[in-house]
């Protein structure tokens, strides 16, 4: 799997300024050996920067859809079996699109992993975005009534010099005083952040933000301490194993605590593991 940064802009009234759009993509490039994919027309542009592109990079436009994603899907086999997909090496972006075609706006419920994605339907002129359950991958957006811009990095939105941004002083004050601000706020009043486990639907008007999942108790565990520990151990081993990519090198960061050490020990059962630590 790779690591991508995504960027998109939809103009409701004016034509897309190609220079501004390219500035947004360029602001996401942090080193030389990257691949940029983009698709534009008169009113919209979508693009992504692939930091570790595979030798065989698939186009990110499929039929009437444009799919942008920065993701690591951990339940690939489950999705492939559920959708009866013949090609077991289907790209994660295509798996997400197939889920969207089948379940529409409920598709994030069927995903397991760290992800943020955006799907543009050129037939209906709708943009659908989603962020993973715990918010490992970020998504920022801005809408001033005429232009809708989104990106996995806030600096891409800031690069749009035709827009005005003002400091959210209350957000900064909350941050300095260790007060938790609303999950959708950022340093700038005009730029919002999609909260974890939420979807965004943009239909040429103010975006609709909705939750698709919340952390609630699903069942009461029964049995003695030993049985409960075995249940937990089974889930933990399964969770670690499904996050190890096949045929790729795997690394783990050791912080010195029991959490990372336990995960590294479990992962070493299934793959050759390289571990790293850093000293402040």
CSV table of C-alpha atoms in Angstrom, one decimal, residues 15-209:
chain,number,residue,atom,x,y,z
A,15,UNK,CA,-14.1,28.6,-13.8
A,16,UNK,CA,-11.4,26.6,-12.2
A,17,UNK,CA,-8.1,28.5,-12.0
A,18,UNK,CA,-5.6,25.9,-13.1
A,19,UNK,CA,-2.7,27.8,-11.5
A,20,UNK,CA,-4.4,27.9,-8.1
A,21,UNK,CA,-5.4,24.2,-8.4
A,22,UNK,CA,-1.8,23.2,-9.2
A,23,UNK,CA,-0.6,25.3,-6.3
A,24,UNK,CA,-2.7,23.2,-4.0
A,25,UNK,CA,-1.2,20.0,-5.3
A,26,UNK,CA,2.3,21.3,-5.3
A,27,UNK,CA,2.0,22.3,-1.6
A,28,UNK,CA,1.5,18.6,-0.9
A,29,UNK,CA,4.8,17.5,-2.4
A,30,UNK,CA,7.4,17.0,0.3
A,31,UNK,CA,10.2,15.3,-1.7
A,32,UNK,CA,11.0,14.7,-5.3
A,33,UNK,CA,10.2,11.1,-6.2
A,34,UNK,CA,6.4,11.3,-6.1
A,35,UNK,CA,3.6,10.8,-8.7
A,36,UNK,CA,0.8,13.3,-9.2
A,37,UNK,CA,-2.5,12.3,-10.6
A,38,UNK,CA,-5.2,14.9,-11.4
A,39,UNK,CA,-8.4,15.3,-13.3
A,40,UNK,CA,-9.9,18.7,-14.1
A,41,UNK,CA,-12.7,20.4,-16.0
A,42,UNK,CA,-14.0,23.9,-16.2
A,43,UNK,CA,-15.5,24.0,-12.7
A,44,UNK,CA,-13.7,21.3,-10.6
A,45,UNK,CA,-10.4,19.7,-10.1
A,46,UNK,CA,-9.3,16.6,-8.1
A,47,UNK,CA,-5.8,15.4,-7.5
A,48,UNK,CA,-3.6,13.2,-5.3
A,49,UNK,CA,0.1,13.0,-4.6
A,50,UNK,CA,1.4,9.4,-4.3
A,51,UNK,CA,4.5,9.3,-2.1
A,52,UNK,CA,5.2,5.6,-2.6
A,53,UNK,CA,3.6,4.7,-5.9
A,54,UNK,CA,3.6,1.1,-7.0
A,55,UNK,CA,5.2,0.1,-10.2
A,56,UNK,CA,1.7,-0.4,-11.7
A,57,UNK,CA,-0.4,2.6,-10.7
A,58,UNK,CA,-4.0,2.5,-11.6
A,59,UNK,CA,-5.9,5.6,-12.8
A,60,UNK,CA,-8.1,7.1,-10.1
A,61,UNK,CA,-11.0,7.8,-12.5
A,62,UNK,CA,-13.5,4.9,-12.9
A,63,UNK,CA,-16.5,5.4,-15.2
A,64,UNK,CA,-18.4,8.5,-14.0
A,65,UNK,CA,-16.5,8.6,-10.6
A,66,UNK,CA,-13.3,10.1,-9.5
A,67,UNK,CA,-11.9,8.5,-6.3
A,68,UNK,CA,-9.3,10.0,-4.1
A,69,UNK,CA,-8.1,8.1,-1.1
A,70,UNK,CA,-5.3,7.9,1.6
A,71,UNK,CA,-6.0,4.6,3.1
A,72,UNK,CA,-4.9,1.3,4.5
A,73,UNK,CA,-7.8,-1.2,4.4
A,74,UNK,CA,-7.4,-4.0,6.9
A,75,UNK,CA,-10.4,-6.1,6.0
A,76,UNK,CA,-9.7,-6.5,2.3
A,77,UNK,CA,-10.4,-10.2,2.2
A,78,UNK,CA,-13.8,-9.7,3.9
A,79,UNK,CA,-14.7,-7.0,1.4
A,80,UNK,CA,-13.5,-9.0,-1.6
A,81,UNK,CA,-15.5,-12.0,-0.5
A,82,UNK,CA,-18.6,-10.0,0.4
A,83,UNK,CA,-18.6,-8.3,-3.0
A,84,UNK,CA,-17.5,-11.4,-4.9
A,85,UNK,CA,-14.6,-9.6,-6.6
A,86,UNK,CA,-12.5,-11.9,-8.8
A,87,UNK,CA,-9.3,-9.9,-8.7
A,88,UNK,CA,-7.7,-10.4,-5.2
A,89,UNK,CA,-5.2,-7.6,-5.9
A,90,UNK,CA,-7.9,-4.9,-6.6
A,91,UNK,CA,-6.7,-1.5,-5.4
A,92,UNK,CA,-8.1,-0.2,-2.1
A,93,UNK,CA,-9.6,2.8,-4.0
A,94,UNK,CA,-11.6,0.4,-6.2
A,95,UNK,CA,-12.8,-1.6,-3.2
A,96,UNK,CA,-14.0,1.6,-1.6
A,97,UNK,CA,-15.8,2.6,-4.8
A,98,UNK,CA,-17.5,-0.9,-5.1
A,99,UNK,CA,-18.7,-0.5,-1.5
A,100,UNK,CA,-20.0,2.9,-2.4
A,101,UNK,CA,-21.9,1.6,-5.4
A,102,UNK,CA,-23.5,-1.2,-3.2
A,103,UNK,CA,-24.2,0.6,0.1
A,104,UNK,CA,-24.0,4.3,-0.9
A,105,UNK,CA,-23.4,6.6,2.0
A,106,UNK,CA,-23.4,3.7,4.5
A,107,UNK,CA,-20.2,2.3,2.9
A,108,UNK,CA,-17.8,3.5,5.6
A,109,UNK,CA,-19.5,1.1,8.1
A,110,UNK,CA,-18.1,-1.8,6.1
A,111,UNK,CA,-14.5,-0.6,6.2
A,112,UNK,CA,-11.8,-1.5,8.8
A,113,UNK,CA,-8.6,0.5,8.8
A,114,UNK,CA,-7.1,4.0,8.6
A,115,UNK,CA,-8.7,5.9,5.8
A,116,UNK,CA,-9.9,9.1,4.3
A,117,UNK,CA,-11.5,9.2,0.9
A,118,UNK,CA,-13.5,11.4,-1.4
A,119,UNK,CA,-15.8,10.2,-4.3
A,120,UNK,CA,-17.0,12.6,-6.9
A,121,UNK,CA,-20.0,11.4,-9.0
A,122,UNK,CA,-19.8,13.4,-12.2
A,123,UNK,CA,-23.4,12.3,-13.1
A,124,UNK,CA,-25.1,13.6,-10.0
A,125,UNK,CA,-22.5,16.4,-9.3
A,126,UNK,CA,-22.1,15.1,-5.7
A,127,UNK,CA,-19.0,14.8,-3.6
A,128,UNK,CA,-19.0,12.2,-0.8
A,129,UNK,CA,-16.2,12.0,1.8
A,130,UNK,CA,-15.5,9.9,4.8
A,131,UNK,CA,-13.0,9.7,7.6
A,132,UNK,CA,-12.0,6.6,9.5
A,133,UNK,CA,-13.5,5.6,12.9
A,134,UNK,CA,-10.9,7.0,15.2
A,135,UNK,CA,-9.6,9.8,12.9
A,136,UNK,CA,-6.1,8.5,12.1
A,137,UNK,CA,-6.3,10.2,8.7
A,138,UNK,CA,-7.3,13.9,8.6
A,139,UNK,CA,-9.6,15.7,6.2
A,140,UNK,CA,-9.9,19.5,6.1
A,141,UNK,CA,-12.5,21.6,4.1
A,142,UNK,CA,-13.6,25.1,3.4
A,143,UNK,CA,-16.7,26.5,1.9
A,144,UNK,CA,-17.4,30.2,1.4
A,145,UNK,CA,-20.7,29.8,-0.6
A,146,UNK,CA,-19.0,29.9,-4.0
A,147,UNK,CA,-15.9,27.5,-3.7
A,148,UNK,CA,-15.6,24.2,-1.9
A,149,UNK,CA,-12.0,23.1,-1.2
A,150,UNK,CA,-10.9,20.0,0.7
A,151,UNK,CA,-7.6,18.3,1.4
A,152,UNK,CA,-5.9,15.8,3.7
A,153,UNK,CA,-3.5,18.6,4.6
A,154,UNK,CA,-4.5,22.1,5.7
A,155,UNK,CA,-1.6,23.8,3.9
A,156,UNK,CA,-3.1,22.9,0.5
A,157,UNK,CA,-6.3,24.9,1.4
A,158,UNK,CA,-4.1,27.8,2.7
A,159,UNK,CA,-2.3,27.8,-0.7
A,160,UNK,CA,-5.5,29.1,-2.4
A,161,UNK,CA,-4.6,32.8,-2.5
A,162,UNK,CA,-8.0,33.9,-3.8
A,163,UNK,CA,-9.5,33.0,-0.4
A,164,UNK,CA,-9.4,34.9,2.9
A,165,UNK,CA,-8.6,33.2,6.2
A,166,UNK,CA,-8.8,34.5,9.7
A,167,UNK,CA,-7.4,33.2,13.0
A,168,UNK,CA,-9.8,31.4,15.4
A,169,UNK,CA,-8.5,33.0,18.6
A,170,UNK,CA,-10.8,30.9,20.8
A,171,UNK,CA,-9.5,27.7,19.3
A,172,UNK,CA,-5.9,28.8,20.0
A,173,UNK,CA,-6.8,29.8,23.6
A,174,UNK,CA,-8.5,26.5,24.2
A,175,UNK,CA,-5.5,24.6,22.9
A,176,UNK,CA,-3.0,26.6,25.1
A,177,UNK,CA,-5.2,26.0,28.1
A,178,UNK,CA,-5.6,22.3,27.3
A,179,UNK,CA,-9.4,22.7,26.8
A,180,UNK,CA,-10.8,20.4,24.2
A,181,UNK,CA,-12.4,22.4,21.4
A,182,UNK,CA,-15.1,21.1,19.1
A,183,UNK,CA,-13.8,18.3,16.8
A,184,UNK,CA,-14.5,20.3,13.6
A,185,UNK,CA,-12.5,23.4,14.5
A,186,UNK,CA,-9.0,24.4,13.3
A,187,UNK,CA,-6.7,27.4,13.7
A,188,UNK,CA,-8.7,29.2,11.0
A,189,UNK,CA,-12.3,30.2,11.2
A,190,UNK,CA,-12.9,29.4,7.5
A,191,UNK,CA,-11.3,25.9,7.6
A,192,UNK,CA,-13.1,23.0,9.3
A,193,UNK,CA,-12.0,19.5,10.0
A,194,UNK,CA,-14.2,16.5,9.4
A,195,UNK,CA,-14.6,14.7,12.7
A,196,UNK,CA,-13.7,11.0,13.0
A,197,UNK,CA,-16.4,8.5,12.1
A,198,UNK,CA,-18.2,11.2,10.0
A,199,UNK,CA,-19.2,11.6,6.4
A,200,UNK,CA,-19.5,14.7,4.3
A,201,UNK,CA,-21.9,15.2,1.4
A,202,UNK,CA,-21.5,18.2,-0.8
A,203,UNK,CA,-24.3,18.9,-3.3
A,204,UNK,CA,-23.5,22.4,-4.5
A,205,UNK,CA,-24.6,23.9,-1.3
A,206,UNK,CA,-23.5,23.8,2.4
A,207,UNK,CA,-21.9,20.4,3.1
A,208,UNK,CA,-23.9,17.9,5.1
A,209,UNK,CA,-21.9,16.4,8.0
